[in-house]
Amino acid sequence: MLVVIKKDYDEVSKEAARVVAELVYEKPNSVLGLATGGTPLALYQELIRMHKEDGLDFSKVTTFNLDEYINLPPSHPQSYHYFMRENLFKHINLNPRFIHIPSGMVDVNDINRINRYCEWYEEQMEKAGGIDLQILGIGANGHIGFNEPGSSLGSRTRIKTLTDSTKEDNARFFHGDLSQIPQYAITMGIGTIMEAHWILLLASGKNKANAIKDTVEGPVCARVPASILQMHRKAIIIVDEDAASMLSIEYEALTPDLL
Ligand code: PGA
């Protein structure tokens, strides 16, 4: 695991975009794992700029999103389908056939069908040749995707119940109204995420400092799902000074040539 500390959110995002662009230039038919939330927004804006100004070509790229809320239709402004369309997809030249986001429109009572659907989602990743680079944010509680504390470190794509702390963190996207937040989500598992060839976890802000400390310097444990990245040979953690403020060891200020 490589830890890189940048000055602020803007620098974290630009560095992450540089890594993603490097991969896409090198391997135009890359398979990217994508994340939602506040953290990757500026990364996506930078990729859009690179597409428009530098001709970064996404036409052969395949994407798989990490997760989706259950029971929010794709047209709902807080669904991750909507998020991805508005914040990335409609601004670049991805082939719509190569875009994958878990469907949130499943019946929570039909667990067999959900399990089959999750298996199908995993098969699509396998057929695409696996994920070359998975982008991740991190929850203040150390979650990755919707793999909340206590998730099995070997888990695969499945339905998960959101914890209260995640609901509170995400309430800002639902006008602060906890009752509007879905109770369940479909998420890639920790085992699924760990199969990506490269992993790029981004974090910014003091509210992530604890989670980053536990992830980087704590024991590997299910209480902090992101700590499993210590076991990944090609995981890069890019954080700003605020998110790094509780780390006790000195880390890199420079990202070496990564790919
Ligand atoms: P955030 O969420 O980027 O909105 O802080 C990250 C996460 O919960 O994974």
CSV table of C-alpha atoms and ligand atoms in Angstrom, one decimal:
chain,number,residue,atom,x,y,z
A,1,MET,CA,0.0,0.0,0.0
A,2,LEU,CA,1.4,3.4,-1.0
A,3,VAL,CA,0.3,6.5,0.9
A,4,VAL,CA,0.6,9.8,-0.8
A,5,ILE,CA,-0.2,13.1,1.0
A,6,LYS,CA,-1.2,16.1,-1.0
A,7,LYS,CA,-1.9,19.6,0.2
A,8,ASP,CA,-5.7,19.8,-0.4
A,9,TYR,CA,-8.7,18.3,-2.1
A,10,ASP,CA,-7.9,19.9,-5.4
A,11,GLU,CA,-4.4,18.4,-5.5
A,12,VAL,CA,-5.7,15.0,-4.4
A,13,SER,CA,-8.2,15.1,-7.3
A,14,LYS,CA,-5.7,16.2,-9.9
A,15,GLU,CA,-3.2,13.5,-8.8
A,16,ALA,CA,-6.0,10.9,-9.0
A,17,ALA,CA,-7.0,12.1,-12.5
A,18,ARG,CA,-3.4,11.9,-13.6
A,19,VAL,CA,-3.3,8.2,-12.5
A,20,VAL,CA,-6.6,7.4,-14.2
A,21,ALA,CA,-5.6,9.2,-17.4
A,22,GLU,CA,-2.2,7.5,-17.5
A,23,LEU,CA,-4.0,4.1,-17.4
A,24,VAL,CA,-6.5,5.0,-20.1
A,25,TYR,CA,-3.8,6.3,-22.4
A,26,GLU,CA,-1.7,3.1,-21.8
A,27,LYS,CA,-4.7,0.8,-22.1
A,28,PRO,CA,-7.6,2.4,-24.0
A,29,ASN,CA,-9.9,-0.5,-23.2
A,30,SER,CA,-9.4,-0.3,-19.5
A,31,VAL,CA,-12.0,-1.5,-17.0
A,32,LEU,CA,-12.6,1.2,-14.4
A,33,GLY,CA,-14.3,0.7,-11.1
A,34,LEU,CA,-16.1,3.9,-10.2
A,35,ALA,CA,-17.3,5.4,-6.9
A,36,THR,CA,-19.9,8.1,-6.0
A,37,GLY,CA,-20.1,10.5,-3.1
A,38,GLY,CA,-18.6,13.9,-2.6
A,39,THR,CA,-14.9,12.7,-2.8
A,40,PRO,CA,-14.6,11.8,-6.5
A,41,LEU,CA,-16.5,14.8,-7.8
A,42,ALA,CA,-13.4,16.9,-8.6
A,43,LEU,CA,-11.6,13.9,-10.0
A,44,TYR,CA,-14.5,13.4,-12.4
A,45,GLN,CA,-14.4,17.2,-13.3
A,46,GLU,CA,-10.8,16.9,-14.1
A,47,LEU,CA,-11.3,13.8,-16.3
A,48,ILE,CA,-14.1,15.7,-18.1
A,49,ARG,CA,-11.6,18.6,-18.7
A,50,MET,CA,-9.0,16.1,-20.0
A,51,HIS,CA,-11.5,14.6,-22.3
A,52,LYS,CA,-12.6,18.0,-23.7
A,53,GLU,CA,-9.3,19.8,-23.8
A,54,ASP,CA,-6.7,17.0,-24.2
A,55,GLY,CA,-8.8,14.4,-26.1
A,56,LEU,CA,-8.7,11.8,-23.4
A,57,ASP,CA,-10.7,9.0,-25.1
A,58,PHE,CA,-13.1,6.8,-23.1
A,59,SER,CA,-14.8,5.2,-26.1
A,60,LYS,CA,-13.3,1.7,-25.4
A,61,VAL,CA,-13.4,2.0,-21.6
A,62,THR,CA,-15.7,-0.2,-19.5
A,63,THR,CA,-17.0,0.9,-16.1
A,64,PHE,CA,-18.5,-0.8,-13.1
A,65,ASN,CA,-19.9,1.2,-10.2
A,66,LEU,CA,-19.4,0.0,-6.7
A,67,ASP,CA,-22.9,0.3,-5.4
A,68,GLU,CA,-26.5,1.6,-5.6
A,69,TYR,CA,-29.2,2.3,-3.1
A,70,ILE,CA,-32.1,-0.1,-3.2
A,71,ASN,CA,-35.5,1.4,-4.2
A,72,LEU,CA,-34.3,4.7,-5.6
A,73,PRO,CA,-35.2,4.8,-9.3
A,74,PRO,CA,-32.4,5.9,-11.7
A,75,SER,CA,-34.2,9.2,-12.2
A,76,HIS,CA,-34.0,10.0,-8.5
A,77,PRO,CA,-31.5,12.8,-8.0
A,78,GLN,CA,-29.8,10.9,-5.1
A,79,SER,CA,-29.6,7.6,-7.0
A,80,TYR,CA,-26.1,6.7,-8.1
A,81,HIS,CA,-27.3,6.2,-11.7
A,82,TYR,CA,-28.3,9.9,-11.7
A,83,PHE,CA,-25.1,10.9,-10.0
A,84,MET,CA,-22.9,9.2,-12.5
A,85,ARG,CA,-24.9,10.5,-15.5
A,86,GLU,CA,-24.8,14.1,-14.3
A,87,ASN,CA,-21.3,14.2,-12.9
A,88,LEU,CA,-19.4,12.1,-15.5
A,89,PHE,CA,-21.1,10.0,-18.1
A,90,LYS,CA,-23.0,12.7,-20.0
A,91,HIS,CA,-19.8,14.8,-20.4
A,92,ILE,CA,-17.4,12.1,-21.8
A,93,ASN,CA,-17.6,9.6,-24.7
A,94,LEU,CA,-18.1,6.3,-22.8
A,95,ASN,CA,-20.1,3.8,-24.8
A,96,PRO,CA,-23.4,3.3,-22.9
A,97,ARG,CA,-23.1,-0.4,-23.5
A,98,PHE,CA,-19.9,-0.6,-21.5
A,99,ILE,CA,-21.4,1.1,-18.4
A,100,HIS,CA,-22.5,-1.0,-15.4
A,101,ILE,CA,-24.2,0.2,-12.2
A,102,PRO,CA,-25.9,-2.2,-9.9
A,103,SER,CA,-29.7,-1.9,-10.2
A,104,GLY,CA,-31.4,-0.6,-7.2
A,105,MET,CA,-34.8,-1.6,-8.5
A,106,VAL,CA,-35.0,-5.0,-6.8
A,107,ASP,CA,-37.6,-6.4,-4.4
A,108,VAL,CA,-35.9,-6.6,-1.0
A,109,ASN,CA,-38.2,-9.5,-0.1
A,110,ASP,CA,-37.0,-11.7,-2.9
A,111,ILE,CA,-33.5,-12.4,-1.6
A,112,ASN,CA,-32.9,-15.3,-4.1
A,113,ARG,CA,-33.5,-13.0,-7.0
A,114,ILE,CA,-31.2,-10.4,-5.5
A,115,ASN,CA,-28.5,-13.0,-5.0
A,116,ARG,CA,-28.8,-14.1,-8.6
A,117,TYR,CA,-28.6,-10.5,-9.7
A,118,CYS,CA,-25.5,-9.9,-7.6
A,119,GLU,CA,-23.9,-13.1,-9.1
A,120,TRP,CA,-24.7,-11.8,-12.6
A,121,TYR,CA,-23.0,-8.4,-11.8
A,122,GLU,CA,-19.9,-10.3,-10.7
A,123,GLU,CA,-19.9,-12.4,-13.9
A,124,GLN,CA,-20.0,-9.2,-16.0
A,125,MET,CA,-16.9,-8.0,-14.3
A,126,GLU,CA,-15.2,-11.3,-14.9
A,127,LYS,CA,-16.3,-11.3,-18.6
A,128,ALA,CA,-14.8,-7.8,-19.0
A,129,GLY,CA,-11.5,-9.2,-17.8
A,130,GLY,CA,-11.7,-7.9,-14.2
A,131,ILE,CA,-11.2,-4.3,-13.0
A,132,ASP,CA,-8.0,-2.7,-13.8
A,133,LEU,CA,-8.4,0.3,-11.5
A,134,GLN,CA,-10.9,0.7,-8.7
A,135,ILE,CA,-11.6,4.2,-7.4
A,136,LEU,CA,-12.7,4.3,-3.8
A,137,GLY,CA,-13.8,6.9,-1.2
A,138,ILE,CA,-13.9,6.0,2.4
A,139,GLY,CA,-16.7,6.5,5.0
A,140,ALA,CA,-15.9,8.2,8.3
A,141,ASN,CA,-16.5,4.8,9.8
A,142,GLY,CA,-13.9,3.1,7.5
A,143,HIS,CA,-16.4,1.7,5.0
A,144,ILE,CA,-15.6,1.1,1.3
A,145,GLY,CA,-18.6,0.9,-1.0
A,146,PHE,CA,-21.4,0.1,1.4
A,147,ASN,CA,-19.3,-2.5,3.1
A,148,GLU,CA,-20.0,-1.3,6.6
A,149,PRO,CA,-17.9,-2.2,9.7
A,150,GLY,CA,-18.2,-5.9,10.4
A,151,SER,CA,-18.5,-6.8,6.7
A,152,SER,CA,-16.7,-10.0,5.8
A,153,LEU,CA,-13.3,-9.2,4.4
A,154,GLY,CA,-13.9,-11.8,1.7
A,155,SER,CA,-17.5,-10.7,0.8
A,156,ARG,CA,-18.8,-10.5,-2.8
A,157,THR,CA,-21.5,-8.3,-4.4
A,158,ARG,CA,-24.6,-8.5,-2.2
A,159,ILE,CA,-27.3,-6.5,-0.4
A,160,LYS,CA,-26.2,-4.6,2.8
A,161,THR,CA,-28.1,-2.7,5.4
A,162,LEU,CA,-26.8,0.9,5.9
A,163,THR,CA,-25.6,1.7,9.4
A,164,ASP,CA,-26.9,4.7,11.3
A,165,SER,CA,-23.6,6.4,11.0
A,166,THR,CA,-23.6,6.1,7.2
A,167,LYS,CA,-27.2,7.4,7.1
A,168,GLU,CA,-26.1,10.4,9.2
A,169,ASP,CA,-23.2,11.1,6.9
A,170,ASN,CA,-25.3,10.9,3.8
A,171,ALA,CA,-28.3,12.8,5.2
A,172,ARG,CA,-26.7,16.0,3.7
A,173,PHE,CA,-27.7,14.7,0.3
A,174,PHE,CA,-31.3,14.1,1.4
A,175,HIS,CA,-31.9,17.6,2.9
A,176,GLY,CA,-30.9,16.3,6.3
A,177,ASP,CA,-34.0,14.0,6.4
A,178,LEU,CA,-32.9,10.6,7.7
A,179,SER,CA,-36.3,9.1,6.9
A,180,GLN,CA,-35.6,9.7,3.2
A,181,ILE,CA,-32.4,7.6,3.1
A,182,PRO,CA,-32.8,4.1,1.8
A,183,GLN,CA,-32.2,1.3,4.3
A,184,TYR,CA,-30.5,-1.0,1.9
A,185,ALA,CA,-27.9,-0.9,-0.9
A,186,ILE,CA,-26.3,-3.4,-3.3
A,187,THR,CA,-22.6,-3.1,-3.1
A,188,MET,CA,-19.5,-4.9,-4.5
A,189,GLY,CA,-18.0,-6.9,-1.6
A,190,ILE,CA,-14.6,-6.4,0.0
A,191,GLY,CA,-13.4,-9.5,-1.8
A,192,THR,CA,-14.7,-8.1,-5.1
A,193,ILE,CA,-12.9,-4.8,-4.6
A,194,MET,CA,-9.6,-6.6,-3.6
A,195,GLU,CA,-9.5,-8.3,-7.0
A,196,ALA,CA,-9.0,-5.0,-8.8
A,197,HIS,CA,-5.5,-4.8,-10.2
A,198,TRP,CA,-5.0,-1.3,-8.9
A,199,ILE,CA,-6.9,0.4,-6.1
A,200,LEU,CA,-7.0,4.2,-5.7
A,201,LEU,CA,-8.6,5.3,-2.4
A,202,LEU,CA,-9.1,9.1,-2.0
A,203,ALA,CA,-9.9,11.0,1.1
A,204,SER,CA,-10.0,14.6,2.1
A,205,GLY,CA,-11.0,16.5,5.2
A,206,LYS,CA,-10.5,16.2,9.0
A,207,ASN,CA,-13.7,14.1,9.3
A,208,LYS,CA,-11.8,11.3,7.5
A,209,ALA,CA,-8.6,11.5,9.6
A,210,ASN,CA,-9.6,8.8,12.0
A,211,ALA,CA,-10.7,6.4,9.3
A,212,ILE,CA,-7.4,7.0,7.4
A,213,LYS,CA,-5.3,6.4,10.5
A,214,ASP,CA,-7.1,3.2,11.2
A,215,THR,CA,-6.9,2.1,7.6
A,216,VAL,CA,-3.2,2.8,7.2
A,217,GLU,CA,-1.7,2.2,10.6
A,218,GLY,CA,-4.3,0.1,12.4
A,219,PRO,CA,-4.7,-3.6,12.5
A,220,VAL,CA,-6.4,-5.2,9.5
A,221,CYS,CA,-9.9,-5.9,10.8
A,222,ALA,CA,-13.5,-6.1,9.8
A,223,ARG,CA,-14.3,-3.2,12.1
A,224,VAL,CA,-12.4,-1.0,9.6
A,225,PRO,CA,-13.2,-2.5,6.2
A,226,ALA,CA,-10.7,-0.2,4.3
A,227,SER,CA,-7.8,-1.6,6.4
A,228,ILE,CA,-7.8,-4.7,4.2
A,229,LEU,CA,-6.1,-2.5,1.6
A,230,GLN,CA,-2.9,-3.1,3.6
A,231,MET,CA,-3.0,-6.6,2.0
A,232,HIS,CA,-3.3,-5.3,-1.5
A,233,ARG,CA,-0.1,-5.0,-3.5
A,234,LYS,CA,-1.2,-2.2,-5.7
A,235,ALA,CA,-3.3,0.0,-3.5
A,236,ILE,CA,-2.6,3.8,-3.5
A,237,ILE,CA,-4.1,6.0,-0.9
A,238,ILE,CA,-4.1,9.7,-1.9
A,239,VAL,CA,-5.1,12.0,1.0
A,240,ASP,CA,-5.0,15.6,1.8
A,241,GLU,CA,-3.2,17.1,4.8
A,242,ASP,CA,-6.4,17.2,6.8
A,243,ALA,CA,-7.2,13.6,6.2
A,244,ALA,CA,-3.6,12.7,6.9
A,245,SER,CA,-3.4,14.7,10.1
A,246,MET,CA,-3.6,11.7,12.5
A,247,LEU,CA,-1.0,9.6,10.8
A,248,SER,CA,2.1,9.2,12.9
A,249,ILE,CA,4.6,7.9,10.3
A,250,GLU,CA,5.9,10.1,7.5
A,251,TYR,CA,4.6,9.3,4.0
A,252,GLU,CA,5.3,10.4,0.4
A,253,ALA,CA,4.6,13.8,-0.9
A,254,LEU,CA,5.2,12.6,-4.4
A,255,THR,CA,3.5,9.8,-6.3
A,256,PRO,CA,6.1,7.9,-8.2
A,257,ASP,CA,5.3,6.6,-11.7
A,258,LEU,CA,2.5,4.3,-10.8
A,259,LEU,CA,1.6,2.4,-13.8
B,1,PGA,P1,-18.0,10.9,0.6
B,1,PGA,O1,-18.3,9.4,0.9
B,1,PGA,O2,-17.1,10.9,-0.6
B,1,PGA,O3,-19.3,11.6,0.3
B,1,PGA,O4,-17.3,11.5,1.8
B,1,PGA,C1,-17.4,8.4,0.9
B,1,PGA,C2,-17.9,7.1,1.2
B,1,PGA,O5,-18.9,7.0,2.0
B,1,PGA,O6,-17.4,6.1,0.7
